[in-house]
CSV table of C-alpha atoms and ligand atoms in Angstrom, one decimal:
chain,number,residue,atom,x,y,z
A,1,MET,CA,3.1,-7.7,21.8
A,2,ILE,CA,0.9,-7.8,25.0
A,3,GLY,CA,-2.8,-7.0,24.8
A,4,LYS,CA,-5.2,-7.0,21.9
A,5,ARG,CA,-3.7,-6.1,18.5
A,6,LYS,CA,-6.1,-3.8,16.8
A,7,ILE,CA,-6.3,-2.9,13.1
A,8,SER,CA,-8.7,-0.3,11.9
A,9,ILE,CA,-9.5,0.0,8.3
A,10,ILE,CA,-11.0,3.2,7.0
A,11,GLY,CA,-13.1,2.6,3.9
A,12,ALA,CA,-15.2,-0.6,3.8
A,13,GLY,CA,-15.3,-0.9,0.1
A,14,HIS,CA,-13.6,-3.6,-2.0
A,15,VAL,CA,-10.1,-3.1,-0.6
A,16,GLY,CA,-11.2,-2.5,3.0
A,17,GLU,CA,-13.5,-5.5,3.3
A,18,SER,CA,-10.9,-7.8,1.7
A,19,ALA,CA,-8.2,-6.5,4.0
A,20,ALA,CA,-10.4,-7.1,7.0
A,21,PHE,CA,-11.1,-10.7,5.8
A,22,ILE,CA,-7.5,-11.5,5.2
A,23,ALA,CA,-6.4,-10.1,8.5
A,24,ALA,CA,-9.0,-12.3,10.3
A,25,LEU,CA,-8.1,-15.4,8.3
A,26,LYS,CA,-4.4,-14.9,9.0
A,27,GLY,CA,-5.0,-14.1,12.7
A,28,VAL,CA,-2.9,-11.0,12.6
A,29,ALA,CA,-5.1,-9.0,15.0
A,30,GLU,CA,-7.6,-9.8,17.7
A,31,GLU,CA,-9.7,-6.7,16.9
A,32,ILE,CA,-10.5,-5.5,13.4
A,33,VAL,CA,-12.6,-2.4,12.8
A,34,LEU,CA,-14.1,-1.3,9.5
A,35,ILE,CA,-15.1,2.3,9.3
A,36,ASP,CA,-17.1,3.9,6.4
A,37,ILE,CA,-19.3,6.9,5.9
A,38,VAL,CA,-22.1,4.9,4.2
A,39,PRO,CA,-24.7,4.0,6.9
A,40,ASN,CA,-24.9,0.3,7.8
A,41,LEU,CA,-22.3,-0.8,5.2
A,42,PRO,CA,-19.4,-1.5,7.6
A,43,GLN,CA,-21.7,-3.0,10.2
A,44,GLY,CA,-23.2,-5.3,7.6
A,45,LYS,CA,-19.9,-6.4,6.2
A,46,ALA,CA,-18.4,-6.9,9.7
A,47,LEU,CA,-21.4,-9.0,10.8
A,48,ASP,CA,-21.2,-11.2,7.7
A,49,MET,CA,-17.5,-11.8,8.4
A,50,MET,CA,-18.3,-12.6,12.1
A,51,GLN,CA,-20.8,-15.2,10.9
A,52,THR,CA,-18.1,-16.7,8.7
A,53,ALA,CA,-15.8,-17.2,11.7
A,54,PRO,CA,-17.4,-20.5,12.9
A,55,ILE,CA,-17.0,-21.9,9.4
A,56,LEU,CA,-13.4,-20.8,8.8
A,57,GLY,CA,-12.2,-21.0,12.4
A,58,TYR,CA,-10.9,-17.5,13.0
A,59,ASP,CA,-11.6,-15.7,16.3
A,60,ALA,CA,-11.0,-12.0,15.7
A,61,GLN,CA,-13.7,-9.6,16.8
A,62,ILE,CA,-14.7,-7.7,13.6
A,63,ILE,CA,-16.7,-4.5,14.2
A,64,GLY,CA,-18.2,-2.1,11.7
A,65,SER,CA,-18.8,1.6,12.5
A,66,ASN,CA,-19.7,4.9,11.0
A,67,SER,CA,-18.0,6.7,13.8
A,68,TYR,CA,-14.3,7.6,13.8
A,69,ASP,CA,-14.4,7.2,17.6
A,70,ALA,CA,-14.0,3.5,16.8
A,71,LEU,CA,-10.3,4.2,15.9
A,72,LYS,CA,-9.4,4.5,19.6
A,73,ASP,CA,-6.4,2.4,20.6
A,74,SER,CA,-5.7,1.2,17.1
A,75,ASP,CA,-2.2,-0.1,16.6
A,76,ILE,CA,-2.5,0.1,12.9
A,77,VAL,CA,-4.9,2.2,10.7
A,78,ILE,CA,-5.2,1.3,7.0
A,79,VAL,CA,-6.6,4.0,4.8
A,80,THR,CA,-8.6,2.6,1.8
A,81,ALA,CA,-11.2,5.5,1.8
A,82,GLY,CA,-11.4,7.0,-1.6
A,83,PHE,CA,-12.5,6.6,-5.1
A,84,PRO,CA,-11.0,3.8,-7.3
A,85,ARG,CA,-10.1,4.2,-10.9
A,86,LYS,CA,-12.5,3.7,-13.8
A,87,PRO,CA,-11.3,2.5,-17.2
A,88,GLY,CA,-9.3,5.2,-18.9
A,89,MET,CA,-8.3,7.0,-15.7
A,90,SER,CA,-4.8,7.4,-14.3
A,91,ARG,CA,-4.2,7.2,-10.6
A,92,ASP,CA,-3.4,11.0,-10.7
A,93,ASP,CA,-6.9,11.7,-12.0
A,94,LEU,CA,-8.1,10.7,-8.5
A,95,LEU,CA,-6.2,13.6,-6.9
A,96,GLY,CA,-9.0,16.2,-6.7
A,97,LYS,CA,-11.5,13.8,-5.2
A,98,ASN,CA,-9.2,11.7,-2.9
A,99,ILE,CA,-6.9,14.3,-1.3
A,100,PRO,CA,-9.9,16.0,0.4
A,101,ILE,CA,-10.9,12.6,1.7
A,102,MET,CA,-7.4,12.0,3.1
A,103,LYS,CA,-7.5,15.4,4.7
A,104,GLU,CA,-10.6,14.5,6.6
A,105,VAL,CA,-9.6,11.0,7.5
A,106,ALA,CA,-6.1,11.9,8.6
A,107,GLY,CA,-7.5,14.5,10.9
A,108,HIS,CA,-9.6,11.8,12.6
A,109,ILE,CA,-6.6,9.5,12.8
A,110,LYS,CA,-4.6,12.2,14.5
A,111,ASN,CA,-7.4,12.8,17.0
A,112,HIS,CA,-8.5,9.3,17.8
A,113,ALA,CA,-5.4,7.1,17.2
A,114,PRO,CA,-2.4,9.4,17.8
A,115,ASN,CA,0.0,6.6,18.4
A,116,SER,CA,-1.0,4.4,15.5
A,117,PHE,CA,1.0,3.3,12.4
A,118,VAL,CA,-0.8,4.4,9.2
A,119,ILE,CA,-0.7,2.3,6.1
A,120,ILE,CA,-2.0,4.2,3.1
A,121,VAL,CA,-3.6,2.3,0.2
A,122,ALA,CA,-5.9,4.9,-1.5
A,123,ASN,CA,-4.6,6.5,-4.6
A,124,PRO,CA,-2.8,8.5,-5.9
A,125,LEU,CA,-0.7,6.8,-3.3
A,126,ASP,CA,2.4,9.0,-3.2
A,127,ALA,CA,0.4,12.1,-2.9
A,128,MET,CA,-2.0,10.6,-0.3
A,129,SER,CA,1.0,9.7,1.8
A,130,TYR,CA,2.3,13.2,1.5
A,131,ALA,CA,-1.1,14.6,2.6
A,132,CYS,CA,-1.3,12.2,5.5
A,133,LYS,CA,2.1,13.4,6.8
A,134,LYS,CA,1.1,17.0,6.4
A,135,VAL,CA,-2.2,16.6,8.3
A,136,THR,CA,-1.1,14.3,11.1
A,137,GLY,CA,2.5,15.4,11.5
A,138,PHE,CA,3.2,11.8,12.6
A,139,PRO,CA,6.8,10.7,12.8
A,140,ASP,CA,8.2,9.4,9.5
A,141,ASN,CA,8.5,5.8,10.9
A,142,ARG,CA,4.7,5.7,11.4
A,143,ILE,CA,3.4,6.6,7.9
A,144,LEU,CA,3.8,4.0,5.2
A,145,GLY,CA,2.4,3.9,1.7
A,146,PHE,CA,1.9,0.4,0.6
A,147,ALA,CA,2.1,0.0,-3.1
A,148,GLY,CA,5.7,-1.3,-3.5
A,149,VAL,CA,4.5,-4.6,-2.2
A,150,LEU,CA,1.7,-4.7,-4.8
A,151,ASP,CA,3.9,-3.7,-7.7
A,152,SER,CA,6.6,-6.2,-6.6
A,153,ALA,CA,3.9,-8.9,-6.3
A,154,ARG,CA,2.7,-8.2,-9.8
A,155,PHE,CA,6.3,-8.5,-11.1
A,156,SER,CA,6.7,-11.8,-9.2
A,157,CYS,CA,3.3,-13.1,-10.5
A,158,PHE,CA,4.2,-12.4,-14.2
A,159,LEU,CA,7.7,-14.0,-13.7
A,160,SER,CA,6.0,-17.0,-12.2
A,161,MET,CA,3.6,-17.3,-15.1
A,162,GLU,CA,6.4,-17.1,-17.6
A,163,THR,CA,8.9,-19.5,-15.9
A,164,LYS,CA,6.2,-21.8,-14.4
A,165,VAL,CA,8.1,-21.6,-11.1
A,166,SER,CA,6.3,-21.2,-7.8
A,167,THR,CA,6.1,-17.6,-6.6
A,168,LYS,CA,7.7,-18.8,-3.4
A,169,ASP,CA,10.9,-19.2,-5.3
A,170,ILE,CA,10.7,-15.8,-7.0
A,171,TYR,CA,12.0,-12.6,-5.6
A,172,ALA,CA,11.1,-9.5,-7.4
A,173,MET,CA,11.5,-5.8,-6.5
A,174,THR,CA,9.7,-2.7,-7.9
A,175,LEU,CA,10.6,0.7,-6.6
A,176,GLY,CA,9.7,4.3,-7.3
A,177,SER,CA,6.3,5.9,-7.6
A,178,HIS,CA,3.1,3.9,-7.7
A,179,GLY,CA,2.4,5.0,-11.3
A,180,ASP,CA,3.2,3.7,-14.8
A,181,ASP,CA,6.7,5.0,-14.3
A,182,MET,CA,7.5,2.7,-11.4
A,183,VAL,CA,10.9,0.9,-11.7
A,184,PRO,CA,10.8,-2.9,-11.7
A,185,LEU,CA,14.4,-3.8,-10.9
A,186,GLN,CA,15.6,-6.8,-12.8
A,187,SER,CA,19.1,-6.6,-11.2
A,188,TYR,CA,17.4,-7.4,-7.8
A,189,SER,CA,15.0,-10.0,-9.1
A,190,SER,CA,15.7,-13.7,-9.2
A,191,VAL,CA,14.1,-17.1,-9.9
A,192,GLY,CA,15.3,-19.7,-7.5
A,193,GLY,CA,18.2,-17.4,-6.6
A,194,VAL,CA,19.3,-17.1,-10.2
A,195,PRO,CA,19.3,-13.5,-11.6
A,196,VAL,CA,16.2,-13.1,-13.7
A,197,ASN,CA,17.9,-12.0,-16.8
A,198,GLN,CA,19.7,-15.4,-16.9
A,199,VAL,CA,16.4,-17.2,-16.8
A,200,VAL,CA,14.0,-15.2,-18.9
A,201,ALA,CA,14.9,-14.0,-22.5
A,202,LYS,CA,15.4,-10.2,-22.9
A,203,ASP,CA,12.3,-9.6,-25.0
A,204,LYS,CA,10.1,-11.6,-22.7
A,205,LEU,CA,11.6,-9.8,-19.6
A,206,ASP,CA,11.0,-6.4,-21.2
A,207,ALA,CA,7.4,-7.4,-21.9
A,208,ILE,CA,6.9,-8.5,-18.3
A,209,ILE,CA,8.4,-5.3,-16.9
A,210,GLN,CA,6.1,-3.3,-19.1
A,211,ARG,CA,3.1,-5.4,-18.0
A,212,THR,CA,4.1,-4.8,-14.4
A,213,ARG,CA,4.1,-1.1,-14.9
A,214,VAL,CA,0.6,-1.0,-16.2
A,215,GLY,CA,-0.6,-4.0,-14.1
A,216,GLY,CA,-3.1,-1.9,-12.2
A,217,GLY,CA,-4.6,-0.6,-15.5
A,218,GLU,CA,-4.9,-4.1,-16.9
A,219,ILE,CA,-7.2,-5.0,-13.9
A,220,VAL,CA,-9.2,-1.8,-14.2
A,221,LYS,CA,-9.9,-2.6,-17.8
A,222,LEU,CA,-11.1,-6.1,-16.9
A,223,LEU,CA,-13.1,-5.2,-13.8
A,224,GLY,CA,-14.2,-1.6,-14.5
A,225,THR,CA,-12.8,-0.8,-11.1
A,226,SER,CA,-9.4,-1.2,-9.5
A,227,ALA,CA,-7.8,-4.3,-8.0
A,228,TYR,CA,-8.6,-5.2,-4.4
A,229,TRP,CA,-7.4,-8.7,-3.4
A,230,ALA,CA,-3.7,-8.0,-3.9
A,231,PRO,CA,-3.8,-4.5,-2.5
A,232,ALA,CA,-5.7,-5.8,0.6
A,233,ALA,CA,-3.3,-8.7,1.1
A,234,GLY,CA,-0.2,-6.4,0.6
A,235,SER,CA,-1.5,-4.0,3.3
A,236,ILE,CA,-2.0,-6.8,5.7
A,237,MET,CA,1.4,-8.2,5.0
A,238,MET,CA,2.8,-4.8,6.1
A,239,ALA,CA,0.5,-4.7,9.2
A,240,GLU,CA,1.6,-8.2,10.2
A,241,SER,CA,5.3,-7.3,9.9
A,242,ILE,CA,4.7,-4.4,12.3
A,243,LEU,CA,2.4,-6.2,14.7
A,244,THR,CA,4.6,-9.3,15.0
A,245,ASP,CA,8.0,-7.5,14.6
A,246,LYS,CA,8.8,-9.7,11.6
A,247,LYS,CA,11.4,-7.3,10.2
A,248,ARG,CA,10.6,-8.1,6.6
A,249,ILE,CA,12.3,-6.3,3.9
A,250,LEU,CA,9.5,-4.9,1.8
A,251,ALA,CA,9.2,-2.2,-0.9
A,252,CYS,CA,7.2,0.6,0.8
A,253,HIS,CA,6.5,4.3,0.1
A,254,VAL,CA,8.3,6.2,2.9
A,255,LEU,CA,9.4,9.8,3.4
A,256,LEU,CA,13.0,10.2,2.1
A,257,HIS,CA,15.5,12.7,3.4
A,258,GLY,CA,18.2,12.4,0.8
A,259,GLU,CA,18.3,8.7,0.5
A,260,TYR,CA,18.5,7.8,-3.3
A,261,GLY,CA,19.1,11.5,-3.8
A,262,VAL,CA,15.4,12.3,-3.0
A,263,LYS,CA,14.2,14.7,-0.3
A,264,ASP,CA,10.8,15.2,1.4
A,265,LEU,CA,8.9,12.9,-0.9
A,266,PHE,CA,7.2,9.5,-0.3
A,267,VAL,CA,8.8,7.1,-2.8
A,268,GLY,CA,8.8,3.3,-2.9
A,269,VAL,CA,12.1,1.9,-1.6
A,270,PRO,CA,13.1,-1.2,0.3
A,271,ILE,CA,12.7,-0.9,4.0
A,272,LYS,CA,13.0,-3.1,7.1
A,273,ILE,CA,9.6,-3.1,8.6
A,274,GLY,CA,9.1,-4.2,12.2
A,275,LYS,CA,7.5,-3.1,15.5
A,276,ASN,CA,8.8,0.5,15.0
A,277,GLY,CA,7.3,0.7,11.6
A,278,VAL,CA,10.0,2.0,9.2
A,279,GLU,CA,13.1,0.6,11.0
A,280,GLU,CA,15.6,1.1,8.2
A,281,ILE,CA,15.7,2.5,4.7
A,282,ILE,CA,17.8,0.3,2.6
A,283,GLU,CA,19.9,2.0,-0.1
A,284,ILE,CA,20.7,-0.4,-2.8
A,285,LYS,CA,23.0,0.3,-5.7
A,286,MET,CA,21.4,0.8,-9.1
A,287,ASP,CA,22.9,0.9,-12.5
A,288,ALA,CA,22.8,4.2,-14.5
A,289,SER,CA,19.6,3.3,-16.4
A,290,ASP,CA,17.6,2.2,-13.3
A,291,LYS,CA,18.9,5.3,-11.5
A,292,ALA,CA,17.6,7.5,-14.2
A,293,LEU,CA,14.2,5.8,-14.2
A,294,PHE,CA,14.0,6.1,-10.4
A,295,GLN,CA,14.8,9.8,-10.6
A,296,LYS,CA,12.1,10.3,-13.3
A,297,SER,CA,9.7,8.4,-11.1
A,298,ALA,CA,10.6,10.6,-8.1
A,299,ASP,CA,10.2,13.7,-10.3
A,300,HIS,CA,6.7,12.6,-11.1
A,301,VAL,CA,5.9,12.3,-7.3
A,302,LYS,CA,7.2,15.8,-6.8
A,303,GLU,CA,4.9,17.1,-9.6
A,304,ILE,CA,1.9,15.5,-8.1
A,305,CYS,CA,2.7,16.7,-4.5
A,306,ASP,CA,3.3,20.3,-5.9
A,307,ALA,CA,-0.2,20.0,-7.6
A,308,VAL,CA,-1.7,19.2,-4.1
A,309,ASP,CA,-0.1,22.4,-2.8
A,310,LYS,CA,-1.0,24.5,-5.8
A,311,LEU,CA,-4.6,23.4,-5.9
A,312,GLY,CA,-4.8,24.2,-2.1
A,313,LEU,CA,-6.3,20.8,-1.5
A,314,LEU,CA,-5.1,20.7,2.1
A,315,LYS,CA,-6.2,24.1,3.1
B,1,APR,N1,-14.5,8.1,5.4
B,1,APR,C1,-14.7,6.7,5.3
B,1,APR,N2,-14.9,6.1,4.2
B,1,APR,C2,-15.0,6.7,3.1
B,1,APR,C3,-14.8,8.1,3.0
B,1,APR,C4,-14.5,8.8,4.3
B,1,APR,N3,-14.3,10.1,4.3
B,1,APR,N4,-14.9,8.5,1.8
B,1,APR,C5,-15.2,7.4,1.0
B,1,APR,N5,-15.2,6.4,1.8
B,1,APR,C6,-15.5,5.0,1.5
B,1,APR,C7,-16.6,4.8,0.5
B,1,APR,O1,-17.9,4.9,1.1
B,1,APR,C8,-16.4,3.4,0.0
B,1,APR,O2,-17.1,2.4,0.7
B,1,APR,O3,-14.4,4.4,0.8
B,1,APR,C9,-14.8,3.2,0.2
B,1,APR,C10,-14.1,2.9,-1.1
B,1,APR,O4,-14.4,1.7,-1.5
B,1,APR,P1,-14.5,1.3,-3.1
B,1,APR,O5,-15.3,2.4,-3.8
B,1,APR,O6,-15.0,-0.1,-3.2
B,1,APR,O7,-13.0,1.5,-3.6
B,1,APR,P2,-11.8,0.4,-3.4
B,1,APR,O8,-11.8,-0.5,-4.6
B,1,APR,O9,-11.9,-0.2,-2.1
B,1,APR,O10,-10.5,1.4,-3.5
B,1,APR,C11,-10.3,2.3,-2.5
B,1,APR,O11,-7.9,2.1,-2.7
B,1,APR,O12,-6.6,0.8,-4.2
B,1,APR,C12,-7.1,2.1,-3.9
B,1,APR,O13,-7.3,3.2,-6.0
B,1,APR,C13,-8.0,2.6,-5.0
B,1,APR,O14,-8.3,4.9,-4.2
B,1,APR,C14,-8.9,3.6,-4.2
B,1,APR,C15,-9.0,3.0,-2.8
């Protein structure tokens, strides 16, 4: 890519600041902008990270702003603006508070960065992606919900902890909604290339799959707020694949038009992600039980998107 690569991150809270830091450290963009509504917060965090540059040796320009004008010329906009979960809350409980934020934010993205790719991190992810599409009208290849990368990473992490094998040699895939009914796919997961069910005993594997499903909640219980390092790193992994045309195969939440038997919903599926954003939706074969779980997960996404419409949250 010629010229400066620019990533803007809306929401300079836990996820936003971590994403900015990871993007700088990894050198995936020359310009990183943090935007928040809280006065001075993004400016302070950006300045702190700029002062870290001489120590860690990165050279991105990191800028903080309270103005959406700063979105101009962004290649990628990452949306982390919104409330995180508190203990006892489901992601869906955030709907009423976070959809209005997405409505506002997406309007600004449309006005100030009309050619950008949007990566959505804020929850409830599936509904936030739906709202972003409705407000911006951006083409399907330019709106990507991120959580499949996170859910797959959690599955990988737990498999690594169980097998004591490096995560580098573990491949794990989790599809469906970003909720407790997500679908960790054991048939597409492996340890050193060996199918996971040949390496991990059934009872242990079932426990790992269940722990993956509620992996976000486990962190909320520990921290009193939701996870941020893995969500931040996952969103930057996606941004990097777009900016450097890596063509990774990653589980992302994209708008489906009949793939996997699902229409007009953002659901987590494997995609090829490169300079055109969503370059290919990959349809893998699932056995009957995974198919049923995937359908249940997609039904849940439909319910929450219907709730957005019914409550008139985008009007
Ligand atoms: N425009 C810009 N920033 C906003 C807006 C807005 N309209 N509304 C809220 N924010 C900012 C808040 O001021 C806050 O700084 O979003 C930031 C959110 O930060 P945190 O409260 O630390 O939340 P975080 O842990 O980063 O999670 C953000 O990502 O993973 C998801 O579930 C999580 O929905 C949550 C989101």
